[in-house]
Amino acid sequence: MHVVRDLHTLRRFIAREKSQGHTVGFVPTMGALHRGHISLIHEAKKHCDYVVVSIFVNPKQFAAHEDLDTYPRTEEQDLTLLEQYGTAIAYVPHTDSMYPEHFATNIHIDGPLHEGLCSTTRPLFFDGVALVVLKLFNQVQPDIAIFGEKDYQQLCIIQQMVRDLDLPITVIGAPIIREHDGLALSSRNKYLSDEERNIAPELYTILQRVGTLISKNHHDVHGAIEWGKRQLHDKGFAVDYLELRSEESLLPMQVYHSPCRLLVAATVGTCRLLDNIVI
Ligand code: AMP
């Protein structure tokens, strides 16, 4: 595995592979890697000859009050894992080279995908994500890119950007990887205290119960969701949103029609957890 920190070297390696007819798969991450990230590498290897994984904690997607400074950084461990799972290139750019002085471009994705859900509490988050992903796509020039369904709104927004800007990249969503008790893996789970860690799996349990209620009574989506919010509150979560949305357009749904997703964001202690299921 090559650990590459500059764009010139990255381009040299990628050009060499492409000239040999190899396809390039790309998995962008912010590091602090876990089995969720590794599953994306496995998925990339199914489709491509050569897998590039980036590790970059993107300052543009953190608001001033968020956890940019304390976000877990475990580079040495991450590189060992990436090598172990057959990554060809670990791309670890410096912040200064991604966003040099006088950097002035922004990306904004409009429309229903960007309305509500995580955009309400993090209004600039997806612009920051789209910017870094577009930059990384231009740098790596992959044939395919893999994103986790764990961040479902993000996956939809990236797919929209790729369509809108005619990027020659196939974006593939990969399923959520969970702990044995159902908690979706996340780098931020490290923030959970023992007590919060015990509560955290209830998010998935309650999500599933709400899903069952909705599939039994298609017309009372509102009632099922209000019930779910109360359950979450009683378990100690501060609920950011719990919503039924259509699978592709992410339009809110008052009545159940397949295919759709039930999406939740809720905070326990100081840790904001995301999850979603297909109904
Ligand atoms: P992050 O490092 O948190 O920015 O995530 C990098 C990629 O890993 C994103 O596409 C996430 O959706 C994906 N990811 C994070 N957690 C999981 C998980 N538990 N299962 C599957 N994919 C995940």
Coordinates of C-alpha atoms and ligand atoms in Angstrom, one line a residue:
M1 CA 0.0 0.0 0.0
H2 CA 1.2 3.5 -0.8
V3 CA 0.6 6.3 1.6
V4 CA 0.2 9.4 -0.5
R5 CA 0.0 12.9 0.8
D6 CA 0.3 15.0 -2.3
L7 CA -1.8 15.3 -5.4
H8 CA 1.1 15.0 -7.9
T9 CA 2.1 11.6 -6.6
L10 CA -1.6 10.5 -6.4
R11 CA -2.1 11.4 -10.1
R12 CA 1.1 9.6 -11.1
F13 CA -0.1 6.3 -9.4
I14 CA -3.7 6.6 -10.8
A15 CA -2.5 7.4 -14.3
R16 CA -0.2 4.3 -14.2
E17 CA -3.1 2.1 -13.2
K18 CA -5.5 3.5 -15.8
S19 CA -3.0 3.1 -18.5
Q20 CA -2.9 -0.6 -17.7
G21 CA -6.7 -0.7 -18.1
H22 CA -7.4 -1.0 -14.4
T23 CA -10.6 0.4 -12.8
V24 CA -10.3 2.6 -9.8
G25 CA -12.6 2.4 -6.8
F26 CA -12.7 5.2 -4.2
V27 CA -13.8 5.3 -0.5
P28 CA -13.7 8.8 1.1
T29 CA -13.5 8.8 4.9
M30 CA -12.5 11.0 7.8
G31 CA -10.5 8.2 9.4
A32 CA -11.0 6.7 12.9
L33 CA -11.8 3.6 10.8
H34 CA -14.1 0.8 11.9
R35 CA -15.9 -2.2 10.3
G36 CA -18.3 0.2 8.6
H37 CA -15.5 1.7 6.6
I38 CA -13.9 -1.7 5.9
S39 CA -17.2 -2.9 4.4
L40 CA -17.0 -0.1 1.9
I41 CA -13.5 -1.2 0.9
H42 CA -14.8 -4.8 0.4
E43 CA -17.6 -3.4 -1.7
A44 CA -15.1 -1.3 -3.8
K45 CA -13.0 -4.4 -4.4
K46 CA -16.0 -6.3 -5.8
H47 CA -16.3 -3.7 -8.6
C48 CA -12.7 -2.4 -9.2
D49 CA -9.1 -3.5 -9.6
Y50 CA -7.5 -0.7 -7.6
V51 CA -8.9 0.8 -4.4
V52 CA -8.1 4.3 -3.1
V53 CA -9.2 5.3 0.4
S54 CA -8.9 8.9 1.6
I55 CA -8.5 10.0 5.1
F56 CA -9.3 13.7 5.5
V57 CA -11.1 15.5 8.3
N58 CA -12.8 18.1 6.3
P59 CA -12.9 21.5 8.1
K60 CA -15.5 22.8 5.6
Q61 CA -18.2 20.5 6.9
F62 CA -17.9 21.5 10.6
A63 CA -19.7 24.5 12.1
A64 CA -17.7 26.7 14.5
H65 CA -19.4 25.1 17.5
E66 CA -18.8 21.5 16.3
D67 CA -16.1 18.9 17.1
L68 CA -13.4 19.6 14.4
D69 CA -10.6 19.8 17.0
T70 CA -11.7 16.8 19.0
Y71 CA -12.8 14.6 16.1
P72 CA -11.0 11.2 16.7
R73 CA -7.7 11.0 14.7
T74 CA -6.1 7.5 14.7
E75 CA -3.9 7.7 11.6
E76 CA -1.4 5.0 12.5
Q77 CA -4.1 2.4 13.3
D78 CA -6.1 3.4 10.2
L79 CA -3.1 2.9 7.9
T80 CA -2.5 -0.6 9.4
L81 CA -6.2 -1.5 8.8
L82 CA -6.2 -0.2 5.3
E83 CA -3.1 -2.2 4.4
Q84 CA -4.6 -5.3 6.0
Y85 CA -7.8 -5.0 3.9
G86 CA -6.0 -4.6 0.6
T87 CA -6.1 -0.9 -0.1
A88 CA -3.8 0.1 -2.9
I89 CA -3.5 3.8 -1.9
A90 CA -4.2 5.6 1.3
Y91 CA -4.6 9.2 0.3
V92 CA -4.0 11.5 3.3
P93 CA -3.9 15.1 2.0
H94 CA -2.9 18.0 4.2
T95 CA -5.6 20.6 5.0
D96 CA -3.4 23.4 3.5
S97 CA -3.1 21.6 0.2
M98 CA -6.9 21.0 0.0
Y99 CA -7.8 24.5 1.0
P100 CA -4.8 26.8 0.3
E101 CA -4.9 30.5 1.2
H102 CA -7.3 32.4 -1.1
F103 CA -9.4 29.3 -1.7
A104 CA -12.8 30.7 -2.7
T105 CA -15.1 28.2 -4.3
N106 CA -18.3 26.8 -2.7
I107 CA -20.7 24.2 -3.8
H108 CA -24.4 24.4 -2.9
I109 CA -26.9 21.7 -3.5
D110 CA -30.5 22.9 -3.6
G111 CA -33.8 21.2 -3.7
P112 CA -35.8 18.6 -1.6
L113 CA -32.7 16.5 -0.8
H114 CA -31.3 19.4 1.0
E115 CA -34.4 20.3 2.9
G116 CA -34.9 19.2 6.5
L117 CA -33.3 16.2 8.1
C118 CA -29.6 17.0 8.9
S119 CA -29.7 20.3 7.0
T120 CA -32.0 21.8 9.6
T121 CA -29.4 21.7 12.5
R122 CA -26.4 21.6 10.2
P123 CA -27.3 24.1 7.4
L124 CA -23.8 24.3 5.8
F125 CA -22.8 20.7 6.4
F126 CA -23.8 19.2 3.0
D127 CA -22.2 22.1 1.1
G128 CA -19.0 21.3 2.9
V129 CA -19.4 17.6 2.1
A130 CA -20.2 18.2 -1.5
L131 CA -17.2 20.5 -1.9
V132 CA -14.7 18.0 -0.5
V133 CA -16.2 15.1 -2.3
L134 CA -16.1 17.0 -5.6
K135 CA -12.5 17.9 -5.0
L136 CA -11.6 14.4 -4.0
F137 CA -13.4 13.0 -7.1
N138 CA -11.4 15.4 -9.3
Q139 CA -8.2 14.3 -7.6
V140 CA -8.7 10.6 -7.6
Q141 CA -10.8 10.4 -10.8
P142 CA -12.4 7.1 -9.8
D143 CA -14.7 4.9 -11.9
I144 CA -16.8 4.1 -8.9
A145 CA -17.2 5.6 -5.4
I146 CA -18.7 3.9 -2.4
F147 CA -20.7 5.7 0.4
G148 CA -22.4 4.2 3.4
E149 CA -26.2 4.2 3.7
K150 CA -25.6 5.1 7.3
D151 CA -25.4 8.8 6.1
Y152 CA -28.4 8.3 3.8
Q153 CA -29.1 12.0 3.0
Q154 CA -25.4 12.5 2.2
L155 CA -25.5 9.5 -0.2
C156 CA -28.5 11.0 -2.0
I157 CA -26.9 14.4 -2.2
I158 CA -23.7 13.0 -3.7
Q159 CA -25.7 11.0 -6.2
Q160 CA -27.6 14.2 -7.2
M161 CA -24.3 16.1 -7.6
V162 CA -22.8 13.4 -9.8
R163 CA -25.9 13.4 -12.0
D164 CA -26.2 17.2 -12.2
L165 CA -22.5 17.8 -13.0
D166 CA -22.2 14.8 -15.4
L167 CA -19.4 13.3 -13.4
P168 CA -18.3 10.0 -15.0
I169 CA -18.5 8.1 -11.7
T170 CA -20.9 5.4 -10.5
V171 CA -21.9 6.0 -6.9
I172 CA -22.8 2.9 -4.9
G173 CA -24.5 2.8 -1.5
A174 CA -23.4 0.2 1.0
P175 CA -25.5 -1.1 3.9
I176 CA -25.1 0.0 7.5
I177 CA -22.8 -2.1 9.6
R178 CA -23.9 -2.5 13.2
E179 CA -22.6 -3.6 16.6
H180 CA -24.1 -6.9 17.8
D181 CA -26.7 -5.0 19.8
G182 CA -27.8 -3.0 16.7
L183 CA -26.0 0.3 17.2
A184 CA -24.8 1.6 13.9
L185 CA -21.0 1.9 13.9
S186 CA -19.7 5.4 13.8
S187 CA -16.3 7.1 14.6
R188 CA -18.2 9.4 17.0
N189 CA -19.4 6.4 19.1
K190 CA -16.1 6.9 20.9
Y191 CA -17.7 9.9 22.6
L192 CA -20.3 7.7 24.4
S193 CA -19.8 7.2 28.1
D194 CA -20.6 3.6 29.4
E195 CA -24.1 4.7 30.5
E196 CA -24.8 6.4 27.1
R197 CA -23.4 3.4 25.3
N198 CA -26.0 1.2 27.1
I199 CA -28.8 3.5 25.9
A200 CA -27.6 4.0 22.4
P201 CA -28.8 0.7 20.8
E202 CA -32.4 1.7 21.8
L203 CA -32.3 4.1 18.8
Y204 CA -32.3 1.1 16.4
T205 CA -34.8 -0.9 18.5
I206 CA -37.3 2.0 18.5
L207 CA -36.6 2.7 14.8
Q208 CA -37.6 -0.9 14.0
R209 CA -40.7 -0.7 16.2
V210 CA -41.9 2.5 14.4
G211 CA -41.2 0.8 11.1
T212 CA -43.4 -2.2 12.2
L213 CA -46.2 0.2 13.2
I214 CA -46.0 2.0 9.9
S215 CA -46.1 -1.2 7.9
K216 CA -49.1 -2.4 9.9
N217 CA -51.0 0.9 9.5
H218 CA -50.0 2.7 6.4
H219 CA -52.2 5.7 7.1
D220 CA -51.0 6.6 10.5
V221 CA -47.5 7.5 9.8
H222 CA -47.8 10.6 12.0
G223 CA -49.1 8.6 15.0
A224 CA -46.3 6.0 14.7
I225 CA -43.7 8.7 14.5
E226 CA -45.0 10.6 17.5
W227 CA -45.0 7.3 19.5
G228 CA -41.4 6.7 18.4
K229 CA -40.4 10.3 19.5
R230 CA -41.9 9.8 22.9
Q231 CA -40.2 6.4 23.3
L232 CA -36.8 8.0 22.4
H233 CA -37.4 10.9 24.8
D234 CA -38.3 8.4 27.6
K235 CA -35.0 6.5 27.0
G236 CA -33.0 9.7 27.3
F237 CA -32.5 10.8 23.7
A238 CA -33.0 14.4 22.5
V239 CA -34.6 13.8 19.1
D240 CA -33.4 15.9 16.3
Y241 CA -35.7 14.3 13.7
L242 CA -37.6 11.1 13.1
E243 CA -39.1 11.1 9.6
L244 CA -40.5 8.9 6.9
R245 CA -39.1 9.9 3.5
S246 CA -39.3 8.4 0.0
E247 CA -36.3 6.3 -0.9
E248 CA -34.9 8.3 -3.8
S249 CA -36.4 11.9 -3.8
L250 CA -36.3 12.1 0.0
L251 CA -39.7 13.8 -0.1
P252 CA -41.6 13.6 3.2
M253 CA -44.3 11.0 3.3
Q254 CA -47.5 11.3 5.3
V255 CA -48.8 7.9 4.0
Y256 CA -46.7 4.9 3.5
H257 CA -45.8 4.0 -0.1
S258 CA -42.9 1.6 -0.8
P259 CA -40.0 2.2 -1.2
C260 CA -39.2 4.5 1.7
R261 CA -36.8 5.1 4.6
L262 CA -37.4 6.0 8.2
L263 CA -34.5 8.3 9.2
V264 CA -33.5 9.4 12.7
A265 CA -31.0 11.7 14.3
A266 CA -30.9 11.9 18.1
T267 CA -28.5 13.0 20.7
V268 CA -27.6 11.0 23.8
G269 CA -25.3 12.9 26.2
T270 CA -23.2 15.0 23.7
C271 CA -23.1 12.3 21.0
R272 CA -25.4 12.8 18.0
L273 CA -26.4 9.4 16.5
L274 CA -27.8 8.8 13.0
D275 CA -29.6 5.8 11.8
N276 CA -32.2 4.7 9.2
I277 CA -34.0 1.7 7.9
V278 CA -35.8 0.7 4.7
I279 CA -39.6 0.1 5.2
Ligands
AMP1 P1 -16.9 9.1 7.8 O1 -15.5 8.7 8.1 O2 -17.8 9.0 9.1 O3 -17.0 10.4 7.1 O4 -17.6 8.0 6.9 C1 -17.0 7.6 5.7 C2 -17.9 6.7 4.9 O5 -18.2 5.6 5.7 C3 -19.3 7.4 4.6 O6 -19.7 7.0 3.3 C4 -20.2 6.8 5.7 O7 -21.5 6.7 5.3 C5 -19.6 5.4 5.8 N1 -20.0 4.7 7.1 C6 -19.8 5.3 8.3 N2 -20.3 4.4 9.3 C7 -20.8 3.4 8.6 C8 -21.5 2.2 9.0 N3 -21.8 1.9 10.2 N4 -21.8 1.3 8.0 C9 -21.6 1.5 6.7 N5 -20.9 2.7 6.3 C10 -20.6 3.6 7.2

